[in-house]
Amino acid sequence: MTFLPAAVLLTASASGPTVTDLRCEYLKNPISIESPAPRLSWVTEYEGRGWKQTAYQILVASDARKLGRSQADLWDSGRVASSASIQIPYSGKALSSRQRCFWKVRVWDGAGEPSAWSKPQIWEMGLSAESDWAASKWIGGAPAGKGQPPAPFLRKEFVAKGKVKRATLYASGLGYAELHLNGKKVGGTTERDPGYTNFDKRVLYVAHDVTSAIKPGANAVGAILGTGWYDVHDLATWRFENAPWRGRPRLRLALYIDYADGSSETVVSDPSWKTSTGPILFDGIYTGEVYDARQEMPDWDSAGFSDAAWSAAAVMPAPKGALAARPCPPVAIVETIKAKRILEPAPGVYVVDFGQNIAGHARIRVKGAAGTKITMRYSERIKENGAIERDQIETFMTKATPPQPFQTDTYICKGEGREEWEQRFSYSGFRYMEVTGFPGKPRLDSFQARLASTDFESAGEFECSNDLLNKIQHATRYAYLSNAQSIPTDCPQREKNGWTGDAHLAAEAGLMNFKSASFYTKWLDDLADDQSSSGAQSLIVPSGGWGHGATHPAWDSAYPIIANDLYRYCGDTRIFTRHYEHLRRYVDYLSAQTQDGVVPFDSLGDWLPWSTETPSQLTSTVFLYVDARIVADAARMQGNDRDTRKYADLAEQTKRAFDKHYLAPDALEKSSQTALSMAIYFGLAEGDKKQAAFDALVRNVKTQGHIDTGILGAKYLLRVLSEGGRSDLAYMLVARKEQPGWGWWIGQGATTLWEDWKGESSLNHIMFGDVSNWFYQWIAGIGLDPATPAFKHVLIRPQPVSDLTWAKATEHGPYGLIRSSWQRNGAQFHLDIEIPPNTSATVYLPGSGSAPDGAKLLRREGNAMLFEVGSGRHSFQSQLSPSR
Ligand code: RAM
């Protein structure tokens, strides 16, 4: 910071700054990048205070040795005078398919001193042209008769003629492909690859570096195919069985092998592959899996296996969608949970309690005679007698004719001693599992729960002195993970669908807790794929056709809102370039349906409220305003003046119409918590009206003494109260143990967030999850500055309210680690913070205190003193005034 005295800068530790955490398109060393100009980022680590980057240099070379000698044959950015360290587009030589790029970065500080070079990292381009798939064909199992045939296994042997320098396996499988190479599954604990999209528009492929798995001589490559969302045949919800893309599973694969002698070859999926069915008799995304271990084919994925009895693979038509590299982490087993207790509600009926609600499946260990059939039915609840209870979540399955099994795995023993099994192609939402047919008495270690989720890196942690809040935080993280299944879903059991409203309400909590930017980047492509040419969107994305019928602005706005969240939290402006036409088209489509400036029709709104309903016309009109504002901003960022004006005007008109219809002085008092919070949060109520709305909100909250919103209000109410200086009231709403509220859920034993305040439906929904974001941004006080995306400037606003005595949070933001930790002892308040190099913060210190070294007092605002600090660690002390 320019105001910092030189002495402060000299407190720097002896070692200089290090450039770390190099990422390409949000990922570390990715190997299937599609963008011709991938965006690069890094983090500078430095203990001293007030460090600022004044310049950077990026070198990109085509091989490691060249990069070692700093011979940047692909790109030398030169010394660029800039403080930017995120979202920097590669702008060197054009890159070809499969090109591996080696890169490193150095930075210059305020005194013009360069850092050392970062450690070299890589990124690799994916297969950019259809021709890169060489002669590969889509192949599948042998044509089947009636009914749902077992899962096809596919295999091919090949000879590697020498030492392998580099080998990459590219593959796409619909619905899912589990890849195998030389006796092993490829990809560790990943599952349900490559991921879910609108298969008529886009089909993902995965890339694996398999260099070390291929040996000179005979090798075998193979795949097992699952049905997933491509071939939904279980008569479940939303009529996916009629999805336009529906077809039998198929695989496309190209294995590129580069030899040490400079030659290369490609092994591809084609009719020379062999196929057979095996132990997976049935798999369905809602139904579960049936596995007969007696039909296993040991070593089917190794060279030398006799596949004489297998048939030739069938060549299948290509799906309509174009192949695209998966831009985000896979779904994988991210945690294994031990069984906590086993109940026996009826003789031979065991109910295993894993103590944690999750999405995933169980792993079973058993010794049984060949043919012993063990059935596992997953559930979120149990009855008083310990029997599982699924009425709340299996509705769609039981309504089907004939009724369908629902989240049920069946294992048939092969009878060869201890057997261990887990399913591959389905998943369930559960805490409990009913087991029938188990030979003998199961032990706790007979079962483990496997949490399957998009494999995010954690981005943040929050903890405080009130354990109830910690449990809500825990429940939010598990609900978020449970609902990150290649797409953001509503719940992992009943529907498993990409309900758009749920997704945008949880996106900020998701971005604070996990490195989820690439996951949302992928899902925004799904939103683009599902949009009609009219601009209309579907309620669930991807959609097999259902949910396109009507306009629901509070759900559809997921598109502009999440795009904007990627801008606000990650500084992503390209997301607007990529999606601008779609966003604009949606806003045009919606605004054409207004009357007198407001959205006149009924639509989904403040879903599942406690007692007070908010008119959907009101909430929809708020979203029209929000969307118009986002599109105006996106237009401005692209220098499109005409559209900037057009959408800014639309936003202004909407604001005036909203004022006329909903903000009359006598209306405010009768308004719901949701209506008031949304009007304030989005700036529709301004000046005196804002104050009047806030006062009405405070009166409402005090009189009722509890939250009285559905999912929309639950996101905006807490922040609006905190923003207005009433974190004490927001805290009261969150920390109360009575119904309605998050605390009541926890008291009822919740380990994930629930669908509704009454606890009558799913126990694993994420749509009330923004409370976790409020923990970070307000209680611990790591706040996003709306004026400065990506935490380039942080607002540290700790809230020592009520009985809280300490809180702490960390956030691995785009520029590095942000930390805020505070304690209170009586009126003594102590705050420790850490601000990443190249960023700064405004600290809102509650009470009265003086500026420590390295901080500059700005002014007093309400109950807090404001200080400006540069990067590094800072400690503050203050004397709190008597609390409310
Ligand atoms: C429910 C879903 C979802 C919600 C919609 C409106 O069935 O579970 O959470 O967005 O309805």
Short mmCIF file of N, CA, C and O in Angstrom, two decimals, residues 388-444:
data_model
loop_
_atom_site.label_atom_id
_atom_site.label_comp_id
_atom_site.label_asym_id
_atom_site.label_seq_id
_atom_site.Cartn_x
_atom_site.Cartn_y
_atom_site.Cartn_z
N ILE A 388 -36.35 -48.86 8.23
CA ILE A 388 -36.14 -47.68 7.38
C ILE A 388 -37.48 -47.09 6.97
O ILE A 388 -38.49 -47.77 6.88
N GLU A 389 -37.44 -45.79 6.69
CA GLU A 389 -38.65 -45.02 6.36
C GLU A 389 -38.34 -44.21 5.12
O GLU A 389 -37.42 -43.39 5.13
N ARG A 390 -39.07 -44.48 4.01
CA ARG A 390 -38.70 -43.80 2.76
C ARG A 390 -39.87 -43.10 2.08
O ARG A 390 -39.75 -42.65 0.94
N ASP A 391 -41.01 -43.03 2.77
CA ASP A 391 -42.20 -42.45 2.13
C ASP A 391 -41.95 -41.06 1.57
O ASP A 391 -42.51 -40.68 0.56
N GLN A 392 -41.10 -40.27 2.26
CA GLN A 392 -40.90 -38.88 1.87
C GLN A 392 -40.08 -38.75 0.58
O GLN A 392 -40.10 -37.71 -0.05
N ILE A 393 -39.34 -39.79 0.23
CA ILE A 393 -38.44 -39.62 -0.92
C ILE A 393 -38.67 -40.59 -2.07
O ILE A 393 -38.16 -40.38 -3.16
N GLU A 394 -39.45 -41.64 -1.85
CA GLU A 394 -39.55 -42.60 -2.95
C GLU A 394 -40.83 -42.42 -3.76
O GLU A 394 -41.14 -43.24 -4.61
N THR A 395 -41.51 -41.29 -3.53
CA THR A 395 -42.83 -41.07 -4.14
C THR A 395 -42.88 -41.40 -5.62
O THR A 395 -43.79 -42.08 -6.06
N PHE A 396 -41.91 -40.91 -6.37
CA PHE A 396 -42.01 -41.07 -7.83
C PHE A 396 -41.86 -42.53 -8.25
O PHE A 396 -42.45 -42.97 -9.21
N MET A 397 -41.06 -43.26 -7.49
CA MET A 397 -40.82 -44.65 -7.86
C MET A 397 -42.02 -45.52 -7.53
O MET A 397 -42.40 -46.40 -8.28
N THR A 398 -42.61 -45.24 -6.37
CA THR A 398 -43.72 -46.11 -5.97
C THR A 398 -44.94 -45.82 -6.81
O THR A 398 -45.81 -46.67 -6.97
N LYS A 399 -45.02 -44.61 -7.37
CA LYS A 399 -46.17 -44.27 -8.21
C LYS A 399 -46.07 -44.92 -9.58
O LYS A 399 -47.04 -44.96 -10.32
N ALA A 400 -44.89 -45.36 -9.96
CA ALA A 400 -44.72 -45.95 -11.29
C ALA A 400 -45.46 -47.28 -11.37
O ALA A 400 -45.68 -47.93 -10.35
N THR A 401 -45.88 -47.62 -12.57
CA THR A 401 -46.52 -48.93 -12.74
C THR A 401 -45.64 -49.78 -13.65
O THR A 401 -45.40 -49.36 -14.77
N PRO A 402 -45.23 -50.95 -13.22
CA PRO A 402 -45.32 -51.41 -11.83
C PRO A 402 -44.35 -50.62 -10.95
O PRO A 402 -43.42 -50.02 -11.47
N PRO A 403 -44.56 -50.64 -9.63
CA PRO A 403 -43.65 -49.91 -8.75
C PRO A 403 -42.21 -50.36 -8.95
O PRO A 403 -41.96 -51.54 -9.24
N GLN A 404 -41.30 -49.45 -8.84
CA GLN A 404 -39.89 -49.73 -9.12
C GLN A 404 -39.11 -49.85 -7.82
O GLN A 404 -39.42 -49.16 -6.86
N PRO A 405 -38.08 -50.67 -7.84
CA PRO A 405 -37.17 -50.59 -6.70
C PRO A 405 -36.56 -49.19 -6.69
O PRO A 405 -36.46 -48.54 -7.73
N PHE A 406 -36.17 -48.75 -5.54
CA PHE A 406 -35.66 -47.38 -5.41
C PHE A 406 -34.42 -47.41 -4.54
O PHE A 406 -34.41 -48.05 -3.49
N GLN A 407 -33.38 -46.76 -4.94
CA GLN A 407 -32.06 -46.80 -4.28
C GLN A 407 -31.82 -48.12 -3.54
O GLN A 407 -31.74 -48.15 -2.32
N THR A 408 -31.70 -49.15 -4.35
CA THR A 408 -31.54 -50.50 -3.81
C THR A 408 -30.39 -51.20 -4.55
O THR A 408 -30.41 -51.28 -5.78
N ASP A 409 -29.40 -51.65 -3.82
CA ASP A 409 -28.31 -52.43 -4.43
C ASP A 409 -28.46 -53.88 -4.01
O ASP A 409 -28.81 -54.16 -2.86
N THR A 410 -28.19 -54.75 -4.95
CA THR A 410 -28.28 -56.17 -4.64
C THR A 410 -26.95 -56.83 -4.98
O THR A 410 -26.43 -56.63 -6.08
N TYR A 411 -26.43 -57.59 -4.05
CA TYR A 411 -25.17 -58.30 -4.28
C TYR A 411 -25.40 -59.79 -4.12
O TYR A 411 -25.96 -60.24 -3.12
N ILE A 412 -24.97 -60.56 -5.11
CA ILE A 412 -25.09 -62.01 -5.02
C ILE A 412 -23.68 -62.59 -4.89
O ILE A 412 -22.81 -62.34 -5.74
N CYS A 413 -23.46 -63.32 -3.79
CA CYS A 413 -22.10 -63.78 -3.46
C CYS A 413 -21.61 -64.84 -4.44
O CYS A 413 -22.39 -65.65 -4.95
N LYS A 414 -20.30 -64.86 -4.62
CA LYS A 414 -19.72 -65.92 -5.46
C LYS A 414 -19.27 -67.09 -4.60
O LYS A 414 -18.98 -68.18 -5.10
N GLY A 415 -19.18 -66.86 -3.27
CA GLY A 415 -18.88 -67.96 -2.37
C GLY A 415 -17.42 -68.35 -2.34
O GLY A 415 -17.08 -69.53 -2.26
N GLU A 416 -16.54 -67.36 -2.43
CA GLU A 416 -15.11 -67.68 -2.41
C GLU A 416 -14.42 -66.96 -1.27
O GLU A 416 -13.52 -66.16 -1.48
N GLY A 417 -14.89 -67.16 -0.07
CA GLY A 417 -14.24 -66.52 1.07
C GLY A 417 -14.73 -65.09 1.22
O GLY A 417 -15.87 -64.77 0.88
N ARG A 418 -13.84 -64.24 1.70
CA ARG A 418 -14.25 -62.87 1.96
C ARG A 418 -14.42 -62.10 0.65
O ARG A 418 -13.51 -62.06 -0.18
N GLU A 419 -15.57 -61.52 0.46
CA GLU A 419 -15.84 -60.77 -0.76
C GLU A 419 -16.09 -59.31 -0.40
O GLU A 419 -16.62 -59.02 0.67
N GLU A 420 -15.68 -58.45 -1.28
CA GLU A 420 -15.88 -57.02 -1.03
C GLU A 420 -16.47 -56.41 -2.29
O GLU A 420 -16.00 -56.69 -3.39
N TRP A 421 -17.48 -55.58 -2.13
CA TRP A 421 -18.14 -55.05 -3.33
C TRP A 421 -18.72 -53.65 -3.08
O TRP A 421 -19.15 -53.34 -1.97
N GLU A 422 -18.71 -52.85 -4.12
CA GLU A 422 -19.48 -51.59 -4.11
C GLU A 422 -19.96 -51.34 -5.53
O GLU A 422 -19.31 -51.71 -6.49
N GLN A 423 -21.10 -50.67 -5.63
CA GLN A 423 -21.70 -50.44 -6.94
C GLN A 423 -20.96 -49.31 -7.66
O GLN A 423 -20.19 -48.57 -7.07
N ARG A 424 -21.23 -49.18 -8.98
CA ARG A 424 -20.49 -48.21 -9.78
C ARG A 424 -21.33 -47.12 -10.43
O ARG A 424 -20.86 -46.01 -10.62
N PHE A 425 -22.52 -47.45 -10.88
CA PHE A 425 -23.18 -46.58 -11.84
C PHE A 425 -24.43 -45.87 -11.33
O PHE A 425 -25.20 -45.32 -12.10
N SER A 426 -24.66 -45.93 -10.03
CA SER A 426 -25.84 -45.27 -9.49
C SER A 426 -25.39 -44.53 -8.24
O SER A 426 -24.22 -44.58 -7.88
N TYR A 427 -26.25 -43.87 -7.57
CA TYR A 427 -25.94 -43.38 -6.24
C TYR A 427 -27.24 -43.14 -5.49
O TYR A 427 -28.30 -43.05 -6.11
N SER A 428 -27.13 -43.06 -4.18
CA SER A 428 -28.31 -42.93 -3.34
C SER A 428 -28.09 -41.83 -2.32
O SER A 428 -26.95 -41.49 -2.01
N GLY A 429 -29.19 -41.30 -1.78
CA GLY A 429 -29.10 -40.35 -0.67
C GLY A 429 -29.47 -41.11 0.59
O GLY A 429 -30.56 -41.66 0.67
N PHE A 430 -28.57 -41.15 1.57
CA PHE A 430 -28.87 -41.99 2.73
C PHE A 430 -27.99 -41.68 3.93
O PHE A 430 -26.90 -41.15 3.80
N ARG A 431 -28.52 -42.05 5.07
CA ARG A 431 -27.72 -42.18 6.28
C ARG A 431 -27.81 -43.63 6.77
O ARG A 431 -26.89 -44.13 7.39
N TYR A 432 -28.96 -44.25 6.48
CA TYR A 432 -29.22 -45.62 6.93
C TYR A 432 -29.26 -46.56 5.73
O TYR A 432 -29.53 -46.14 4.60
N MET A 433 -29.04 -47.81 6.00
CA MET A 433 -29.14 -48.82 4.96
C MET A 433 -29.73 -50.08 5.56
O MET A 433 -29.20 -50.62 6.53
N GLU A 434 -30.82 -50.51 4.96
CA GLU A 434 -31.43 -51.77 5.40
C GLU A 434 -30.75 -52.91 4.63
O GLU A 434 -30.62 -52.85 3.41
N VAL A 435 -30.34 -53.93 5.37
CA VAL A 435 -29.68 -55.08 4.74
C VAL A 435 -30.50 -56.32 5.03
O VAL A 435 -30.76 -56.64 6.19
N THR A 436 -30.89 -57.00 3.98
CA THR A 436 -31.56 -58.28 4.18
C THR A 436 -30.80 -59.34 3.41
O THR A 436 -30.13 -59.04 2.42
N GLY A 437 -30.90 -60.56 3.88
CA GLY A 437 -30.23 -61.68 3.22
C GLY A 437 -28.78 -61.83 3.61
O GLY A 437 -28.06 -62.64 3.02
N PHE A 438 -28.33 -61.06 4.58
CA PHE A 438 -26.92 -61.14 4.97
C PHE A 438 -26.66 -62.48 5.65
O PHE A 438 -27.40 -62.88 6.55
N PRO A 439 -25.62 -63.20 5.22
CA PRO A 439 -25.37 -64.49 5.86
C PRO A 439 -24.77 -64.28 7.24
O PRO A 439 -23.72 -63.66 7.38
N GLY A 440 -25.44 -64.73 8.25
CA GLY A 440 -24.95 -64.55 9.63
C GLY A 440 -25.24 -63.16 10.11
O GLY A 440 -26.08 -62.44 9.56
N LYS A 441 -24.54 -62.77 11.15
CA LYS A 441 -24.76 -61.46 11.75
C LYS A 441 -23.72 -60.48 11.23
O LYS A 441 -22.53 -60.74 11.35
N PRO A 442 -24.15 -59.38 10.62
CA PRO A 442 -23.13 -58.44 10.13
C PRO A 442 -22.42 -57.73 11.28
O PRO A 442 -22.98 -57.58 12.36
N ARG A 443 -21.19 -57.34 11.04
CA ARG A 443 -20.44 -56.55 12.03
C ARG A 443 -20.33 -55.13 11.52
O ARG A 443 -20.56 -54.86 10.35
N LEU A 444 -19.93 -54.24 12.41
CA LEU A 444 -19.81 -52.84 11.98
C LEU A 444 -18.89 -52.72 10.78
O LEU A 444 -19.13 -51.95 9.86
#
